[in-house]
């Protein structure tokens, strides 16, 4: 099977890679590009641990073929912190102990950021609805929801102050 | 994943020429759009095409309201369709069905064309550990007959297959009498959605009327009072991110509390998106009163064949119809 040459932008940098037709974007990120933040929880779209942004849309990278990323913009959890400074969502996840094993955490953070970019002031119900594609086996979700609500509040204040 | 080659044709002519065929589980060449169902099936070795032909960038994703009604381009995503003002305003059943489907991630990636062609959630179909599945491997038998039937259909079944159609959107749409726009090298044709999916009969692996090299280009939904006063009720094992056990799509044309005309379609119970004309006829002229609604809803079960673990759907589908009509009827 002929390997394919694919050009993308990942976390702001031009990135080219070679992959087979039958490789999911998640495998390309993890195995070829050493971006191991996105996790494989299921490989079938059920858990959201592989969440990334593709052309500004939240998607499951396990359901996207690597070849189909040609010419597109990808953002992963690796691009979330600015240098050494954590994104407010990352800080709030630590403060609220919203993670235990951590497998689901990158996916939740990417998904939560996508939510807050569209809806800076979500209700708890909205947070739960928009994070329904992300599963967590450890925390029972409450701490995650609280961390997201708290980060949203901080981001709103920051916005007013600015 | 099963190894395959992937082609990305420059234009639709290239896609037609590939001879790819969707909706047939023995097709050696198949299309891929958003990939949310296809990649999963490839990962699990359920589909084993030699060649995949990508439709990305080839079909339009526009959603437009015109005097004839709503046209949704096949490449429109589930998320964009659910959020479109014209859909929310004039076709709420569509937006509700979509928002009750899958997850934000999947809705952002999945297309409307792919949604209509998604494969069943029959657990035996999706697990190659079970050799017998006529839909996956023609002639191999059916593991669901005599097996676990909770997710399977009670209407439109055959001795070959009892798989329920999985799309929520298709159920919502079929209540509104849309036509599917099909395109191939020989031009364009339209098929009513009600005739687009096939009953399983003896060939459950052939799921639609699509020909080789033919694509779904869009769907046209007539605007109507029925579409405007419509509602989708989905009953499932958890509140979100789960397929339907039973669902009901209803649209009502009301005058002074009397039903002038009603459209009712069911999900989770049929081998294809299932309209219930007997129920609709009984509702016509009825008042929005529980007894009358129950009496009409009982007609939905005509011809139903429950099998063990899915017998609960007989009662559940009637209740779903009644509640969906009450909800739609209570709307301003
Ligand atoms: C985790 C998860 C949960 C889900 N939950 C739900 C749910 O609750 N309710 C629900 O209704 N659905 C649900 N789905 C299914 C989802 O809606 C479908 O996977 C999706 O709509 C398929 O669209 P796609 O563009 O990704 O199609 P693809 O996966 O790319 O293709 C699916 C099929 O359609 C064919 N195809 C695609 N576009 C065209 C076209 N234009 N012309 C001809 N053939 C075409 C392909 O050949 C293929 O056979 C879920 C999916 C996942 C992964
Ligand atoms: S019901 Fe249909 S899809 Fe399910 S095992 Fe039987 S043949 Fe296969
Ligand atoms: S790994 Fe992609 S959704 Fe679970
Ligand atoms: S912290 Fe372990 S799965 Fe969420």
XYZ file of C-alpha atoms and ligand atoms in Angstrom:
563
model
C 0.000 0.000 0.000
C 1.580 3.276 -1.066
C 2.496 5.636 1.755
C 1.118 9.136 1.375
C 2.728 12.494 1.969
C 0.474 14.829 3.951
C 0.920 18.552 4.708
C -0.762 20.056 7.753
C -0.423 22.803 10.326
C -0.175 21.478 13.866
C -0.310 23.861 16.818
C 0.680 26.688 14.501
C 3.661 24.969 12.868
C 3.770 23.577 9.342
C 4.106 19.821 9.750
C 4.493 17.226 7.001
C 4.255 13.528 7.527
C 4.076 10.286 5.626
C 1.372 7.767 6.482
C -0.501 4.776 5.132
C -4.132 5.039 3.985
C -5.291 2.897 6.886
C -3.747 5.006 9.665
C -6.010 7.138 11.843
C -4.923 10.694 12.585
C -4.612 9.678 16.241
C -1.993 7.054 15.335
C -0.122 9.533 13.173
C -0.023 12.071 16.005
C 1.080 9.548 18.604
C 3.312 7.138 16.691
C 4.795 9.270 13.931
C 4.846 12.764 15.402
C 5.439 11.894 19.088
C 2.432 14.003 20.117
C 1.219 11.536 22.727
C -1.138 13.890 24.572
C -4.202 12.661 22.712
C -5.000 9.176 24.011
C -6.643 6.115 22.570
C -9.371 5.017 24.932
C -11.513 3.118 22.445
C -10.604 3.882 18.831
C -14.296 3.962 17.923
C -15.506 7.472 18.771
C -17.005 6.507 22.099
C -14.682 8.033 24.685
C -13.311 11.377 23.436
C -9.791 10.784 24.840
C -8.424 11.414 21.332
C -10.144 14.827 20.953
C -8.320 17.393 18.836
C -9.343 20.490 16.903
C -9.459 20.052 13.123
C -9.999 23.331 11.249
C -11.374 24.823 14.480
C -13.817 21.988 15.075
C -13.638 19.514 17.920
C -13.344 15.965 16.524
C -12.280 12.465 17.540
C -8.886 11.925 15.891
C -9.407 8.162 16.007
C -12.199 8.517 13.413
C -10.254 10.744 11.010
C -7.900 9.135 8.516
C -4.427 10.695 8.583
C -4.579 11.184 4.812
C -7.739 13.267 5.202
C -5.806 15.828 7.280
C -4.156 17.093 4.082
C -4.128 20.898 4.019
C -5.879 21.203 7.345
C -5.144 22.852 10.673
C -4.811 20.656 13.754
C -4.603 21.749 17.368
C -3.737 19.289 20.105
C -3.393 19.412 23.878
C 0.350 20.031 23.393
C -0.478 23.534 22.130
C -2.698 24.484 25.056
C -0.190 25.827 27.580
C 1.665 29.008 26.592
C 5.322 28.188 27.183
C 5.458 27.293 30.870
C 2.112 28.902 31.654
C -0.863 26.587 31.962
C -4.182 27.445 30.334
C -6.756 28.429 32.999
C -8.626 25.177 32.297
C -5.475 23.163 33.011
C -4.879 25.103 36.237
C -8.469 24.609 37.382
C -8.316 20.870 36.659
C -5.318 20.685 39.030
C -6.953 22.899 41.690
C -10.189 20.897 41.668
C -8.401 17.530 41.454
C -10.456 16.866 38.318
C -8.247 13.959 37.309
C -7.026 10.696 38.712
C -5.421 8.376 36.163
C -5.359 11.226 33.629
C -6.142 9.222 30.506
C -9.284 11.240 29.782
C -7.816 14.610 30.789
C -6.307 15.845 27.503
C -9.573 15.085 25.727
C -11.644 16.864 28.358
C -9.378 19.907 28.243
C -9.508 20.202 24.459
C -13.285 19.673 24.464
C -13.845 22.129 27.318
C -11.810 24.785 25.576
C -13.866 24.284 22.415
C -17.026 24.730 24.500
C -15.840 27.900 26.267
C -14.738 29.482 23.013
C -18.310 29.231 21.732
C -20.127 29.701 25.004
C -18.132 31.592 27.653
C -20.934 31.360 30.221
C -22.384 27.841 30.093
C -24.805 26.467 32.664
C -23.907 23.236 34.416
C -26.406 21.410 32.200
C -24.739 22.848 29.114
C -21.286 21.802 30.339
C -22.546 18.274 30.887
C -24.297 18.161 27.504
C -21.288 19.456 25.549
C -18.854 17.162 27.351
C -21.033 14.071 26.861
C -18.619 12.742 24.247
C -15.834 12.499 26.828
C -15.881 9.586 29.220
C -14.068 9.328 32.547
C -13.804 6.101 34.509
C -12.290 7.692 37.647
C -13.638 11.048 38.777
C -17.411 10.675 38.535
C -17.452 13.897 36.441
C -18.469 16.340 39.219
C -14.980 17.658 39.739
C -14.473 18.024 36.006
C -17.706 19.992 35.641
C -16.770 22.235 38.577
C -13.300 22.849 37.174
C -14.777 23.855 33.814
C -17.351 26.173 35.429
C -14.633 27.763 37.557
C -12.284 28.219 34.597
C -15.153 29.754 32.626
C -15.757 32.259 35.442
C -12.068 33.164 35.589
C -11.844 33.559 31.836
C -14.912 35.831 31.849
C -13.370 38.044 34.535
C -10.133 38.187 32.590
C -12.099 39.258 29.581
C -13.836 42.080 31.484
C -10.565 43.255 32.983
C -8.834 43.329 29.615
C -7.683 -1.713 10.230
C -8.332 -3.726 7.125
C -5.803 -2.520 4.506
C -7.260 -0.493 1.642
C -6.184 2.170 -0.785
C -7.635 5.634 -0.490
C -8.411 7.815 -3.473
C -9.150 11.510 -3.304
C -10.688 12.353 -6.701
C -10.326 15.909 -7.965
C -13.987 16.232 -8.874
C -17.312 14.449 -8.692
C -16.788 12.899 -12.125
C -13.825 11.071 -10.635
C -15.959 9.883 -7.734
C -18.659 8.608 -10.103
C -16.073 6.865 -12.300
C -14.696 4.967 -9.298
C -17.847 2.836 -9.222
C -17.872 3.016 -5.432
C -21.114 1.905 -3.833
C -22.367 2.920 -0.429
C -24.994 0.992 1.471
C -23.795 -2.437 0.303
C -21.765 -4.478 2.702
C -20.165 -6.589 -0.009
C -19.061 -3.648 -2.171
C -15.302 -3.783 -2.892
C -15.144 -0.022 -3.428
C -16.871 2.351 -1.062
C -17.104 6.069 -0.383
C -15.972 7.792 2.768
C -17.242 11.222 3.882
C -16.798 12.292 7.526
C -15.512 8.812 8.286
C -17.181 8.543 11.696
C -18.972 5.327 10.843
C -16.673 4.057 8.092
C -13.431 4.297 10.081
C -15.047 2.504 12.995
C -16.207 -0.309 10.692
C -12.746 -0.541 9.126
C -11.063 -0.605 12.557
C -13.287 -3.492 13.573
C -12.851 -5.338 10.218
C -16.618 -5.223 9.707
C -16.194 -3.529 6.332
C -13.337 -4.754 4.162
C -13.332 -2.723 0.934
C -10.212 -2.799 -1.235
C -10.588 0.841 -2.192
C -12.065 3.839 -0.444
C -13.023 6.939 -2.380
C -13.060 10.154 -0.401
C -15.915 12.563 -0.989
C -14.354 15.330 1.073
C -14.536 18.668 -0.711
C -16.617 17.269 -3.586
C -20.186 17.786 -2.357
C -21.803 20.954 -1.145
C -22.382 21.620 2.519
C -24.903 24.415 2.117
C -28.201 24.571 3.964
C -30.752 26.748 2.202
C -34.382 27.666 2.664
C -36.307 28.429 -0.529
C -40.028 28.543 -1.353
C -39.863 24.789 -2.091
C -38.462 24.052 1.317
C -35.202 23.220 2.976
C -32.248 21.801 1.056
C -29.428 20.265 3.046
C -26.247 19.532 1.077
C -24.952 16.010 1.714
C -21.646 17.353 3.033
C -23.294 19.555 5.685
C -22.253 18.357 9.119
C -24.721 17.192 11.734
C -23.593 20.076 13.987
C -24.067 22.794 11.364
C -27.465 21.433 10.375
C -28.662 21.277 13.980
C -27.587 24.871 14.595
C -29.022 26.385 11.415
C -31.683 29.064 12.120
C -33.974 27.858 9.311
C -33.883 24.331 10.697
C -34.530 25.452 14.274
C -37.411 27.656 13.174
C -39.231 25.614 10.562
C -38.061 22.020 11.157
C -37.418 21.540 14.890
C -37.724 17.752 14.655
C -34.530 17.692 12.572
C -32.496 19.773 15.014
C -33.819 17.787 17.973
C -32.978 14.444 16.389
C -29.470 15.616 15.562
C -28.765 17.074 19.002
C -29.935 13.789 20.519
C -27.426 11.912 18.318
C -23.824 10.961 19.087
C -21.458 13.491 20.709
C -20.272 17.012 19.856
C -17.076 15.525 18.392
C -18.960 13.152 16.099
C -21.574 15.747 15.094
C -18.783 18.146 14.087
C -17.250 15.597 11.754
C -20.175 13.514 10.485
C -22.083 14.500 7.351
C -25.785 14.294 6.572
C -25.124 11.992 3.610
C -23.099 9.629 5.785
C -25.741 9.742 8.476
C -28.410 8.337 6.166
C -25.988 5.568 5.178
C -24.692 4.650 8.612
C -24.810 0.959 9.416
C -26.934 -0.736 12.023
C -25.917 -1.011 15.662
C -26.908 -4.671 15.831
C -24.103 -5.879 18.137
C -23.517 -9.018 16.071
C -23.057 -7.001 12.883
C -20.343 -4.928 14.528
C -18.463 -7.842 16.091
C -16.677 -10.117 13.629
C -16.266 -12.567 16.510
C -19.766 -13.732 15.524
C -19.473 -15.506 12.191
C -23.190 -15.486 11.449
C -24.512 -12.168 10.166
C -26.286 -11.990 6.824
C -25.870 -8.241 6.671
C -22.090 -8.382 7.092
C -21.446 -11.704 5.381
C -24.295 -12.623 3.012
C -25.595 -16.144 3.539
C -23.861 -16.694 6.882
C -27.027 -16.696 9.004
C -28.248 -14.356 11.734
C -26.848 -14.367 15.261
C -29.565 -12.075 16.552
C -32.348 -14.568 15.808
C -32.313 -16.589 18.984
C -29.740 -14.203 20.500
C -29.909 -10.880 22.323
C -32.519 -8.712 20.594
C -32.733 -5.639 22.807
C -31.304 -3.360 20.093
C -33.107 -4.990 17.197
C -36.282 -4.247 15.280
C -39.843 -5.550 15.563
C -41.198 -4.074 12.323
C -40.088 -4.843 8.789
C -37.972 -7.790 9.898
C -37.306 -10.923 7.850
C -36.008 -14.414 8.513
C -32.622 -13.134 7.322
C -32.206 -10.024 9.461
C -33.935 -8.104 12.234
C -31.464 -5.207 12.541
C -32.912 -1.806 13.418
C -31.953 1.209 11.354
C -29.777 3.367 13.594
C -30.179 6.915 12.284
C -32.188 9.354 14.398
C -32.028 11.936 11.639
C -33.558 9.584 9.065
C -36.546 8.986 11.350
C -37.080 12.712 11.841
C -36.737 13.352 8.119
C -38.993 10.565 6.929
C -41.842 12.150 8.903
C -41.528 15.204 6.656
C -41.737 13.484 3.229
C -38.389 14.626 1.834
C -36.699 13.471 -1.353
C -33.076 12.414 -1.612
C -31.086 13.916 -4.467
C -28.844 11.285 -6.057
C -26.120 12.028 -8.578
C -24.058 9.801 -10.833
C -22.314 9.935 -14.189
C -25.707 9.565 -15.848
C -27.139 12.650 -14.168
C -29.429 13.352 -11.280
C -32.498 11.547 -9.941
C -34.600 12.035 -6.847
C -36.021 9.311 -4.642
C -38.446 9.806 -1.748
C -36.563 9.087 1.481
C -39.269 6.541 2.317
C -38.084 4.524 -0.705
C -34.348 5.138 -0.306
C -33.704 2.443 2.312
C -34.645 -1.147 1.514
C -36.293 -3.712 3.715
C -33.898 -6.552 4.559
C -35.862 -9.342 2.857
C -33.400 -12.009 1.785
C -30.647 -9.507 0.981
C -30.041 -7.491 4.144
C -26.524 -6.582 2.957
C -28.059 -4.310 0.301
C -29.378 -1.417 2.342
C -30.373 1.284 -0.134
C -31.340 1.854 -3.759
C -27.953 3.463 -4.544
C -26.260 2.215 -7.711
C -22.497 1.848 -8.164
C -20.915 5.264 -8.717
C -23.923 7.087 -7.295
C -23.757 9.576 -4.431
C -26.256 11.305 -2.206
C -25.940 14.978 -3.132
C -28.538 16.464 -0.846
C -31.931 16.179 0.714
C -34.973 18.366 0.016
C -37.525 18.767 2.780
C -40.818 20.502 1.977
C -41.777 23.301 4.372
C -45.177 22.772 5.993
C -47.195 23.429 9.146
C -46.376 19.809 10.028
C -42.652 20.503 9.859
C -43.010 23.661 11.920
C -44.892 21.951 14.755
C -42.701 18.896 14.990
C -40.861 17.085 17.742
C -38.404 14.221 18.248
C -38.578 12.044 21.338
C -35.735 9.610 21.902
C -35.926 6.938 24.594
C -32.589 5.340 25.476
C -30.606 3.695 28.234
C -28.913 6.941 29.312
C -29.776 10.603 28.871
C -27.246 11.349 26.147
C -24.639 9.786 23.851
C -26.593 6.600 23.238
C -28.613 5.102 20.405
C -32.411 4.912 20.616
C -34.265 1.951 22.055
C -37.366 3.608 20.658
C -37.884 7.049 19.194
C -40.835 8.938 17.766
C -40.826 11.822 15.303
C -44.118 13.654 14.990
C -45.432 16.651 13.104
C -48.879 18.133 13.673
C -51.205 20.418 11.814
C -53.605 21.618 14.509
C -56.730 23.720 14.499
C -58.520 24.601 17.740
C -57.084 21.607 19.556
C -58.126 19.212 16.797
C -55.536 17.378 14.716
C -56.080 18.194 11.060
C -53.158 16.140 9.899
C -50.385 14.228 11.658
C -47.163 12.601 10.520
C -45.605 9.960 12.749
C -42.358 8.026 12.267
C -40.594 5.604 14.578
C -36.970 4.723 15.277
C -35.393 1.784 17.081
C -38.252 -0.493 16.078
C -38.015 -0.678 12.278
C -35.494 -2.183 9.889
C -35.688 1.159 8.102
C -36.964 4.589 9.179
C -40.587 3.662 9.883
C -43.719 5.687 9.051
C -47.009 4.541 10.582
C -49.798 5.616 8.195
C -52.477 3.716 10.164
C -51.686 5.826 13.227
C -51.723 8.990 11.155
C -55.142 8.174 9.660
C -56.582 7.532 13.115
C -55.184 10.814 14.415
C -56.724 12.868 11.665
C -59.708 14.684 13.177
C -58.895 13.514 16.708
C -58.677 15.809 19.719
C -55.441 16.129 21.661
C -56.764 13.881 24.399
C -54.882 11.012 25.897
C -57.517 8.353 25.242
C -57.759 9.223 21.556
C -53.983 9.380 21.207
C -53.549 6.015 22.885
C -56.107 4.429 20.639
C -54.365 5.756 17.537
C -50.897 4.816 18.810
C -51.991 1.203 19.342
C -52.217 0.853 15.553
C -48.424 1.258 15.290
C -47.950 -2.294 16.474
C -49.812 -3.897 13.553
C -47.604 -6.562 12.059
C -44.970 -6.176 14.769
C -42.983 -9.308 15.600
C -41.352 -9.033 19.003
C -38.616 -11.544 19.815
C -37.781 -12.080 23.469
C -35.552 -9.263 24.612
C -37.194 -6.601 22.459
C -40.818 -7.303 23.385
C -40.814 -4.215 25.634
C -40.713 -2.068 22.506
C -44.352 -2.872 21.736
C -45.612 -0.900 24.735
C -42.787 1.628 24.626
C -43.428 2.688 21.037
C -47.062 3.461 21.790
C -46.163 5.536 24.820
C -43.470 7.350 22.858
C -45.969 8.289 20.160
C -48.476 9.618 22.722
C -45.887 11.663 24.567
C -44.319 13.058 21.399
C -47.722 14.213 20.151
C -48.554 15.780 23.506
C -45.263 17.656 23.506
C -45.673 18.873 19.921
C -49.311 19.768 20.588
C -48.423 21.865 23.618
C -46.094 24.033 21.557
C -47.187 27.527 20.662
C -19.694 7.262 19.032
C -20.802 7.438 18.035
C -22.111 7.642 18.463
C -23.134 7.805 17.541
N -24.409 8.022 17.984
C -25.401 8.208 17.074
C -26.749 8.448 17.493
O -27.059 8.502 18.688
N -27.699 8.606 16.532
C -27.395 8.558 15.200
O -28.296 8.721 14.378
N -26.154 8.325 14.783
C -25.157 8.152 15.688
N -23.889 7.897 15.251
C -23.651 7.663 13.834
C -23.253 8.922 13.103
O -24.376 9.743 12.971
C -22.687 8.497 11.755
O -21.460 7.851 12.004
C -22.437 9.660 10.832
O -23.573 10.417 10.586
C -21.868 9.178 9.511
O -21.513 10.288 8.725
P -20.060 10.382 8.073
O -20.023 11.576 7.206
O -19.014 10.305 9.115
O -20.091 9.067 7.193
P -18.937 8.022 6.804
O -18.548 7.239 7.995
O -17.869 8.712 6.043
O -19.755 7.122 5.800
C -20.807 6.288 6.222
C -21.375 5.589 4.990
O -21.987 6.542 4.155
C -21.461 6.493 2.845
N -21.521 7.876 2.352
C -21.198 8.989 3.055
N -21.540 10.084 2.364
C -22.086 9.660 1.198
C -22.657 10.329 0.069
N -22.736 11.658 0.006
N -23.129 9.568 -0.956
C -23.054 8.216 -0.900
N -22.540 7.545 0.155
C -22.072 8.257 1.190
C -20.105 5.888 2.976
O -19.783 5.172 1.808
C -20.322 4.922 4.125
O -20.872 3.738 3.672
C -22.845 7.748 16.160
C -21.534 7.556 15.725
C -20.511 7.398 16.642
C -19.116 7.201 16.155
S -30.033 -8.959 12.765
Fe -29.089 -8.534 10.779
S -27.278 -7.373 11.363
Fe -27.919 -8.449 13.227
S -26.886 -10.451 13.224
Fe -28.821 -10.769 12.184
S -28.268 -10.465 10.011
Fe -26.632 -9.524 11.187
S -10.117 6.947 21.171
Fe -11.246 8.262 19.920
S -13.127 8.391 20.939
Fe -12.073 6.921 22.134
S -9.195 10.429 35.300
Fe -9.118 8.329 34.792
S -10.497 8.230 33.139
Fe -10.775 10.211 33.796
